Short mmCIF file of C-alpha atoms in Angstrom, two decimals:
data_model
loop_
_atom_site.label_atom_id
_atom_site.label_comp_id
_atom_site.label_asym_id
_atom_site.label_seq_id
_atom_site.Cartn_x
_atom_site.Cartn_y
_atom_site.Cartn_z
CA UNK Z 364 45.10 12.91 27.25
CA UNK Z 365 45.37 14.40 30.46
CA UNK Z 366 49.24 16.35 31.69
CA UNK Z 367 50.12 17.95 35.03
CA UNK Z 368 51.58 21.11 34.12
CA UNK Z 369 52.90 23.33 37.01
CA UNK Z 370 50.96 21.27 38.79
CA UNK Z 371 47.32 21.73 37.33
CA UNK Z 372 45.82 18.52 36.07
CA UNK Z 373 44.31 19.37 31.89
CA UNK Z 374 41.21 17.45 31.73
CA UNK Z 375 39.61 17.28 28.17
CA UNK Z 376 36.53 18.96 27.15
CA UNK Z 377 33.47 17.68 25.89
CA UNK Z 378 34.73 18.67 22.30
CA UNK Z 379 38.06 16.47 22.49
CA UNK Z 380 36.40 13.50 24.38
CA UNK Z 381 33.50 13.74 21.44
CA UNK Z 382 36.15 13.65 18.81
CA UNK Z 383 38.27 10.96 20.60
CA UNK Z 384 35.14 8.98 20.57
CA UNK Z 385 34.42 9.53 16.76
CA UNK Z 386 37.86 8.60 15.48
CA UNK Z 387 37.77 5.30 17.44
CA UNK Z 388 33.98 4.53 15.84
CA UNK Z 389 35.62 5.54 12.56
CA UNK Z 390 38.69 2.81 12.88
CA UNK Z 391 36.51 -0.01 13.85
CA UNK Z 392 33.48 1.50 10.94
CA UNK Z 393 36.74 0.94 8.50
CA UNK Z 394 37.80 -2.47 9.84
CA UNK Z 395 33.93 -3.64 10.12
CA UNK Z 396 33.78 -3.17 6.23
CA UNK Z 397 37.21 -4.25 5.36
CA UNK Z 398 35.62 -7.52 6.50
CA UNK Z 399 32.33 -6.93 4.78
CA UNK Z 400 34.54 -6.18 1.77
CA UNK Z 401 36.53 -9.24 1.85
CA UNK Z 402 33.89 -11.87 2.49
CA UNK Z 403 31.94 -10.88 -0.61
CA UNK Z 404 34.95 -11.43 -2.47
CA UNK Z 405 35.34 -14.75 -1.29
CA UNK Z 406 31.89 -15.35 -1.67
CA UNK Z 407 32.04 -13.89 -5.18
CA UNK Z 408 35.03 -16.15 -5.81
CA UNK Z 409 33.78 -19.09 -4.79
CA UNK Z 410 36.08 -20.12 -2.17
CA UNK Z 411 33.72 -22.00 0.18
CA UNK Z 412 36.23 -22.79 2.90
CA UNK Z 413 36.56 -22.45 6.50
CA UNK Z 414 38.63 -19.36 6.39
CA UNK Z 415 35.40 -17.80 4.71
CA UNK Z 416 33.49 -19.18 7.63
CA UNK Z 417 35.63 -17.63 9.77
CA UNK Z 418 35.19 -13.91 8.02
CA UNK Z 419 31.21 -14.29 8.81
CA UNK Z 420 31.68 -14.85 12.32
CA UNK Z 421 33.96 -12.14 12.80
CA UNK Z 422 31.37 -9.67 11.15
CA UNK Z 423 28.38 -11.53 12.60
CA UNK Z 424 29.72 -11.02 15.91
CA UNK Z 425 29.84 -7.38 15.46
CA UNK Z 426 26.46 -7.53 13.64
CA UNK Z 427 24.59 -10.67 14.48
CA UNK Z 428 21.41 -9.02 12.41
CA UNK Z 429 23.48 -9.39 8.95
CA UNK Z 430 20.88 -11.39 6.70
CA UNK Z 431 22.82 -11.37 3.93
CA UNK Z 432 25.91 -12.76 6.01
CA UNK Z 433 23.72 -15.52 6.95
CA UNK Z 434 23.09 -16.58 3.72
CA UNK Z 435 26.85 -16.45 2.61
CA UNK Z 436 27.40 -19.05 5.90
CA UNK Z 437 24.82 -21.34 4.84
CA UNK Z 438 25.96 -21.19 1.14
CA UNK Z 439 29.76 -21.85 2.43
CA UNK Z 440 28.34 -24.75 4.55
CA UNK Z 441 26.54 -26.21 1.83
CA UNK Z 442 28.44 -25.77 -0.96
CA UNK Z 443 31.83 -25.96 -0.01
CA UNK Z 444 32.01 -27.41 3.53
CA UNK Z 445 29.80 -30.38 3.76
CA UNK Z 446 30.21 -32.20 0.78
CA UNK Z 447 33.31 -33.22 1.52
CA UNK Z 448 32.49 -34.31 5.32
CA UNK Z 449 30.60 -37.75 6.14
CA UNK Z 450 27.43 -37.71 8.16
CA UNK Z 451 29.27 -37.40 11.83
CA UNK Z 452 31.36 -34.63 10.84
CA UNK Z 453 28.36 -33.20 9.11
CA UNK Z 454 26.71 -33.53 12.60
CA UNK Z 455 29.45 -31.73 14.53
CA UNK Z 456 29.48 -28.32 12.44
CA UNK Z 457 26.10 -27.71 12.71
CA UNK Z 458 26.54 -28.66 16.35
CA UNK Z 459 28.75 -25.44 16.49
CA UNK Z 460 26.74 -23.39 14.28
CA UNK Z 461 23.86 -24.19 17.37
CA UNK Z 462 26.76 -22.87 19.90
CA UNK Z 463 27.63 -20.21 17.95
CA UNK Z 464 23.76 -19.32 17.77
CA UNK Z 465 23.99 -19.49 21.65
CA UNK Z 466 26.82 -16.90 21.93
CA UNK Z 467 25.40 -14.05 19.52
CA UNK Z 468 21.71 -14.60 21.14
CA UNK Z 469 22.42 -12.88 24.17
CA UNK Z 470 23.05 -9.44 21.93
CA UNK Z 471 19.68 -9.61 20.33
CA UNK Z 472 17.45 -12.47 21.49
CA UNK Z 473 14.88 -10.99 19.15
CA UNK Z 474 17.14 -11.56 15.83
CA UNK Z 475 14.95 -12.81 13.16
CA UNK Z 476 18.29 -13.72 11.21
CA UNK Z 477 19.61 -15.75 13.91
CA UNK Z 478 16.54 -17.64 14.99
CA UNK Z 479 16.01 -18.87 11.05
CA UNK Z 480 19.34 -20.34 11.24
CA UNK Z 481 18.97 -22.03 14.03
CA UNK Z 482 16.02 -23.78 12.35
CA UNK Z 483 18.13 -24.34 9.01
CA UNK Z 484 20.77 -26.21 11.21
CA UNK Z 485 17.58 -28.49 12.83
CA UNK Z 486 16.22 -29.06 9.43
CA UNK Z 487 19.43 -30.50 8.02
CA UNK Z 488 20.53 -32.40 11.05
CA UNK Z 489 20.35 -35.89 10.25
CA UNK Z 490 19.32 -36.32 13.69
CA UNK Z 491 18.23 -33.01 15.99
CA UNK Z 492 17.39 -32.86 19.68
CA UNK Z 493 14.13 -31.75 19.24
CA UNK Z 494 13.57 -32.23 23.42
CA UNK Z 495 16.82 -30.08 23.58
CA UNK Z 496 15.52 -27.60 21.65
CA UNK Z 497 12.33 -27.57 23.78
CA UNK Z 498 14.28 -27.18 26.67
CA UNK Z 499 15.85 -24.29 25.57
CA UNK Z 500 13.22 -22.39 23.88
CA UNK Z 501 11.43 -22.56 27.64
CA UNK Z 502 14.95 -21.28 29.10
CA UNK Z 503 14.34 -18.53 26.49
CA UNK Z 504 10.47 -17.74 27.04
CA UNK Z 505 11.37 -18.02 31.17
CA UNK Z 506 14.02 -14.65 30.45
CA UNK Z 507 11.62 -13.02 28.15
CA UNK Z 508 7.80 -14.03 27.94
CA UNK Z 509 6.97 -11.26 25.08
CA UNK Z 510 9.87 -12.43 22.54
CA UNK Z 511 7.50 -13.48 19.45
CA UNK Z 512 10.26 -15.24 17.76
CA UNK Z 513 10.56 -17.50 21.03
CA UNK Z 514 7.14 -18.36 20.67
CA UNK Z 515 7.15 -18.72 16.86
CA UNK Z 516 10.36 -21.45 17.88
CA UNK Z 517 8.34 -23.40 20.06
CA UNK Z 518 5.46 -23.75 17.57
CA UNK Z 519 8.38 -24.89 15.28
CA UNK Z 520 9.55 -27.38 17.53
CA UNK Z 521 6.38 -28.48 19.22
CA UNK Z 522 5.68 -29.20 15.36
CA UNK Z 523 8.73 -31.72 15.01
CA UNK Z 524 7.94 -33.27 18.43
CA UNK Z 525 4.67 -34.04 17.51
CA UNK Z 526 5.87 -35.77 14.46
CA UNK Z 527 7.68 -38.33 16.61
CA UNK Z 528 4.47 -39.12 18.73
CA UNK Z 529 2.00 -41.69 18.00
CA UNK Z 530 -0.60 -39.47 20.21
CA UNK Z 531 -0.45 -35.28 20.45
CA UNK Z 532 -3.19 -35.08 22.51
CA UNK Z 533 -1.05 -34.97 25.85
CA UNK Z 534 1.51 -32.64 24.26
CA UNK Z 535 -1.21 -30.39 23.20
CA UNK Z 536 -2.90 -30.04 26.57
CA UNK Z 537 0.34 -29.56 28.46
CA UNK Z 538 1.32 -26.35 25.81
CA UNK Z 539 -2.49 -25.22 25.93
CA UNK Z 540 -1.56 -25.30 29.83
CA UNK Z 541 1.47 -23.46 29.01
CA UNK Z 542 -0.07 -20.75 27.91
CA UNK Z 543 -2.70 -20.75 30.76
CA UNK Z 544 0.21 -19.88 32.95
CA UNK Z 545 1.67 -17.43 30.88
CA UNK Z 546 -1.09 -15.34 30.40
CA UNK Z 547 -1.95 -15.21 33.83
CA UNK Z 548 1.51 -14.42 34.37
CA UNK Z 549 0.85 -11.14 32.30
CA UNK Z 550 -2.05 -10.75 30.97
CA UNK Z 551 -0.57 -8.44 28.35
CA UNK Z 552 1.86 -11.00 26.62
CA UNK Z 553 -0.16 -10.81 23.20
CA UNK Z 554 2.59 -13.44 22.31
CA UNK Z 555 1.15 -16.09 24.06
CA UNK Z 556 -2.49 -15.10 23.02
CA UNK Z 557 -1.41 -15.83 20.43
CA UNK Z 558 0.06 -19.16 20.14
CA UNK Z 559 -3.04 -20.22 22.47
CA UNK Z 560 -5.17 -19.66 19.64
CA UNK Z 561 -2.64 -21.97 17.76
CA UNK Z 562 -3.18 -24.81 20.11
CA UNK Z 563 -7.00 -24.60 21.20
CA UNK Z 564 -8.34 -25.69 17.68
CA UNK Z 565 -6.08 -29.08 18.58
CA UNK Z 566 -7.59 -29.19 22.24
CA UNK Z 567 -11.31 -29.15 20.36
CA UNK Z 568 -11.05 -31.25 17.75
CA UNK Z 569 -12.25 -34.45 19.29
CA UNK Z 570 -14.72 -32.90 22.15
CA UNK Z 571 -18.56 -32.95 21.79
CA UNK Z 572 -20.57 -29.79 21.26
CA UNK Z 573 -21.09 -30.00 25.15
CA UNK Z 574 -17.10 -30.14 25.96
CA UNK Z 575 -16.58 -28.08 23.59
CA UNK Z 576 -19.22 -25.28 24.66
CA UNK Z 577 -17.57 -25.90 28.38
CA UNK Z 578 -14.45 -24.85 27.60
CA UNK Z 579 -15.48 -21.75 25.60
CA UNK Z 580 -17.37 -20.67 28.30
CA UNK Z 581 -13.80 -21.00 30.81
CA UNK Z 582 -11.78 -18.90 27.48
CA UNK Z 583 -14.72 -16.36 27.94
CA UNK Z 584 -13.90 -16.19 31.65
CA UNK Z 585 -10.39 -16.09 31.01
CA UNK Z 586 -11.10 -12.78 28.71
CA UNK Z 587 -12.99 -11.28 31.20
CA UNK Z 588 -10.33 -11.55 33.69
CA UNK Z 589 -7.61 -10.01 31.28
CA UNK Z 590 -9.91 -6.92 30.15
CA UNK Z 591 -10.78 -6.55 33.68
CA UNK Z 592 -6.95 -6.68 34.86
CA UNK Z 593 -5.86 -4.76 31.91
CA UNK Z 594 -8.94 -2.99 30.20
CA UNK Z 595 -6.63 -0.96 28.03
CA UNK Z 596 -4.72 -3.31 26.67
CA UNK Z 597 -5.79 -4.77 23.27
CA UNK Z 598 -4.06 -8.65 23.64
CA UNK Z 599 -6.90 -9.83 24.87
CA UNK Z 600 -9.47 -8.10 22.45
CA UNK Z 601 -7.70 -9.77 19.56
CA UNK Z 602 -8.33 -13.32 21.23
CA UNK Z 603 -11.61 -12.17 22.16
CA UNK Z 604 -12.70 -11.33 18.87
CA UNK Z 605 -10.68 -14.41 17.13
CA UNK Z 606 -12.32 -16.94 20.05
CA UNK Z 607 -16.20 -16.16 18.81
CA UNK Z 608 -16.09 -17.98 16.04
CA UNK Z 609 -14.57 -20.80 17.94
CA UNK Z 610 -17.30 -20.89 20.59
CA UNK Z 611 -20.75 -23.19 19.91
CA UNK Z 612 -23.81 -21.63 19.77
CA UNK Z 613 -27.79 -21.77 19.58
CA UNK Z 614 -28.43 -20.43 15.82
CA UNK Z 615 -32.50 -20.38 15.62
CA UNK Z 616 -34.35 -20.60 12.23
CA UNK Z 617 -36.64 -17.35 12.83
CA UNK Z 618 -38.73 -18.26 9.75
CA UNK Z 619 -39.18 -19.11 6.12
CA UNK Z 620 -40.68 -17.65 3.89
CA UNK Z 621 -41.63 -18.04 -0.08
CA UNK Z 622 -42.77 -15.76 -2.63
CA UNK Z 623 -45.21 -17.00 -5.13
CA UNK Z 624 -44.41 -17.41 -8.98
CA UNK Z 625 -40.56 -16.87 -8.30
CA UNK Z 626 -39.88 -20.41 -6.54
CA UNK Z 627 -37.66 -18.17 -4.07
CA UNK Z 628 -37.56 -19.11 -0.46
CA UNK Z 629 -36.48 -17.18 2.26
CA UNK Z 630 -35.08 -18.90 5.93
CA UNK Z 631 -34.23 -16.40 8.57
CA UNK Z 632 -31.84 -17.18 11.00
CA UNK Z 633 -31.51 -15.00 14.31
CA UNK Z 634 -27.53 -14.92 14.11
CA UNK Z 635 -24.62 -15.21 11.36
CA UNK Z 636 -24.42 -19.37 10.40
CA UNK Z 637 -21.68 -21.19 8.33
CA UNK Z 638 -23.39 -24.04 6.70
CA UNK Z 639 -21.29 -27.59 7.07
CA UNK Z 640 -23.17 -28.66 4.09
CA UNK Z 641 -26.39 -28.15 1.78
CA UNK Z 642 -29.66 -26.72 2.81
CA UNK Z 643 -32.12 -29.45 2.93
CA UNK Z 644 -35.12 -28.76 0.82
CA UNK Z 645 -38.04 -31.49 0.33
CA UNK Z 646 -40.96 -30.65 -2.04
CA UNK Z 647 -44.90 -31.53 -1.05
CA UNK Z 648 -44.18 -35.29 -1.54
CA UNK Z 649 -40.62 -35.43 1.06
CA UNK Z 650 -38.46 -35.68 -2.35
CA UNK Z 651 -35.13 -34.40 -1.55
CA UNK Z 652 -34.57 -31.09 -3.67
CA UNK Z 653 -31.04 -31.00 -4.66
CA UNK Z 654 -29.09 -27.72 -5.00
CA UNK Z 655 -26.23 -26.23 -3.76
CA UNK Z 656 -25.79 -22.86 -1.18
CA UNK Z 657 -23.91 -19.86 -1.80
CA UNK Z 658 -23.62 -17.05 0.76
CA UNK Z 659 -25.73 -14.15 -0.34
CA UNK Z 660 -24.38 -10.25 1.24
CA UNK Z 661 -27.01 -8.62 2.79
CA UNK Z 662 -27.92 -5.19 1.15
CA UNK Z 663 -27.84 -3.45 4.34
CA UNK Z 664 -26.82 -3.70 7.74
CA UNK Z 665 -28.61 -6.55 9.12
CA UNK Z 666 -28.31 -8.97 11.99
CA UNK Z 667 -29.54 -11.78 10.13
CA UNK Z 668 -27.19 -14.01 7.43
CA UNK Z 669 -28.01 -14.70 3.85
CA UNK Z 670 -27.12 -17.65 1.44
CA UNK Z 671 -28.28 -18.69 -2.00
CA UNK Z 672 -29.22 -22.04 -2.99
CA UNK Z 673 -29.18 -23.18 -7.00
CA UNK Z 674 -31.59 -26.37 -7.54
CA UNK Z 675 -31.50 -27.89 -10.57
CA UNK Z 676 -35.17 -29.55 -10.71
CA UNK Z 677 -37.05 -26.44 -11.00
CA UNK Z 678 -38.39 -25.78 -14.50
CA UNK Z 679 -38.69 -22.02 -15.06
CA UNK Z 680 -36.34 -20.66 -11.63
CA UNK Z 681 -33.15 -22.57 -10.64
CA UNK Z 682 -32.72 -19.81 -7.94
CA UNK Z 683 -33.53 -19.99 -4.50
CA UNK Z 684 -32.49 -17.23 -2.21
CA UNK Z 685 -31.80 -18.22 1.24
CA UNK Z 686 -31.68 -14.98 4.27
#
């Protein structure tokens, strides 16, 4: 505290403002787990009331990351609180519990704790506003474009939406647009990368191999762009590397091959395969030779892919290798 002595102002040091500081952190430390202290003994007692409630927003507000808070609230709403409401009243608490979600958000938008109970409120609303939700989460993703839990709340509710509809194809293309302009908003924002590659197996499902090809081609251009923009960065990499198994292509039978008195027979294919099904094998007469495929490791660093086949109709080999 600053006097005027004779004149002469006393300002405090660095010392005495440090220790000021530290004795006000120390009263609100003291009341901050008073609180703590008290809500686990109300917990512990089993008094699920509102005035409980109350104790984990007070302590939630200072620390909206308390997990363990957030499981006493949902216990006290479960337990104690909602069993003796009907539906509408039900309805209206976890109406505020969305509010009060909307009030602690802006101190950490990236609380894991928070965002999971927001979706325990949706999941036992009798009836949510899943386009409300939408309309936020894009409110959200428009302030920050990196927060992963934002994204991982839209996939959430994107989820429930599609639920509701008869046919997901337009909702699919519009979020696979979504992320169109996101990336190219920053090409960086492994975030929505990420939930692309969430949606694109959707957009594919019902194209032919020609569609299908087409719009691998457009991802590949896409990637280009990004490593070109921002060749250091390793967002688009990761898509890059989880798109080429997603793309169609050419895979060319370089040759088979069998070796006499073993009944093994070798097919070489000029790039890695996944087979859909069996391996069809027909002896000299076209008589389907059943069996079934098994992939086969190579034994060295090789370009080509290896499977097994086991055939039943052979009398002294059931093996057949197939590289």
């Amino acid at each position: 505290m600053s006097s005027n002595v004779h004149g002469v102002k006393k300002v405090k040091t660095n010392e005495e403002l440090a220790q000021a500081r530290k004795q006000k952190e120390a009263v609100k430390i003291k009341e901050y787990n008073d609180l703590v202290s008290r809500c686990k003994e109300e917990v512990e007692a089993k008094h699920f009331e509102f005035s409980t409630l109350r104790l984990t927003s007070d302590i939630l507000q200072l620390n909206p990351d308390y997990y363990t808070i957030w499981n006493y609230r949902r216990e006290i709403l479960l337990q104690g609180i909602f069993p003796t409401m009907d539906e509408e009243a039900k309805q209206q608490v976890l109406q505020q519990e969305l509010e009060f979600f909307m009030q602690l958000i802006r101190i950490n938008p990236k609380s894991y704790s928070m965002w999971n109970h927001r979706r325990w409120c949706l999941s036992v609303m009798s009836k949510p506003d899943w386009q409300q939700e939408f309309k936020l989460v894009g409110k959200m993703l428009d302030l920050d474009a990196r927060n992963f839990h934002g994204w991982s709340y839209r996939r959430n509710v994107v989820a429930n939406i599609r639920e509701q509809q008869l046919d997901t194809k337009e909702i699919d293309t519009k979020e696979f647009e979504y992320t169109s302009t996101k990336i190219k908003q920053s090409f960086s924002n492994y975030s929505a990368w990420h939930y692309r590659s969430k949606v694109l197996p959707s957009i594919l499902k019902d194209m032919t191999d020609e569609e299908r090809t087409a719009v691998g081609k457009k991802e590949l251009d896409l990637i280009k762009n990004a490593l070109y923009t921002e060749p250091d960065d390793q967002s688009a990499w990761l898509y890059y590397w989880w798109l080429v198994g997603r793309v169609p292509s050419h895979v060319q039978i370089v040759g088979a091959y069998s070796v006499s008195k073993t009944q093994f027979l070798f097919v070489v294919f000029d790039d890695e395969v996944q087979l859909a099904g069996d391996i069809a094998v027909q002896d000299e007469q076209n008589n389907k030779v059943n069996g079934s495929c098994y992939f086969q490791p190579p034994t060295m660093p090789s370009p080509l892919h290896s499977w097994m086949m086991k055939h039943w109709q052979f009398s002294f080999s059931n093996w057949i290798q197939v590289a």
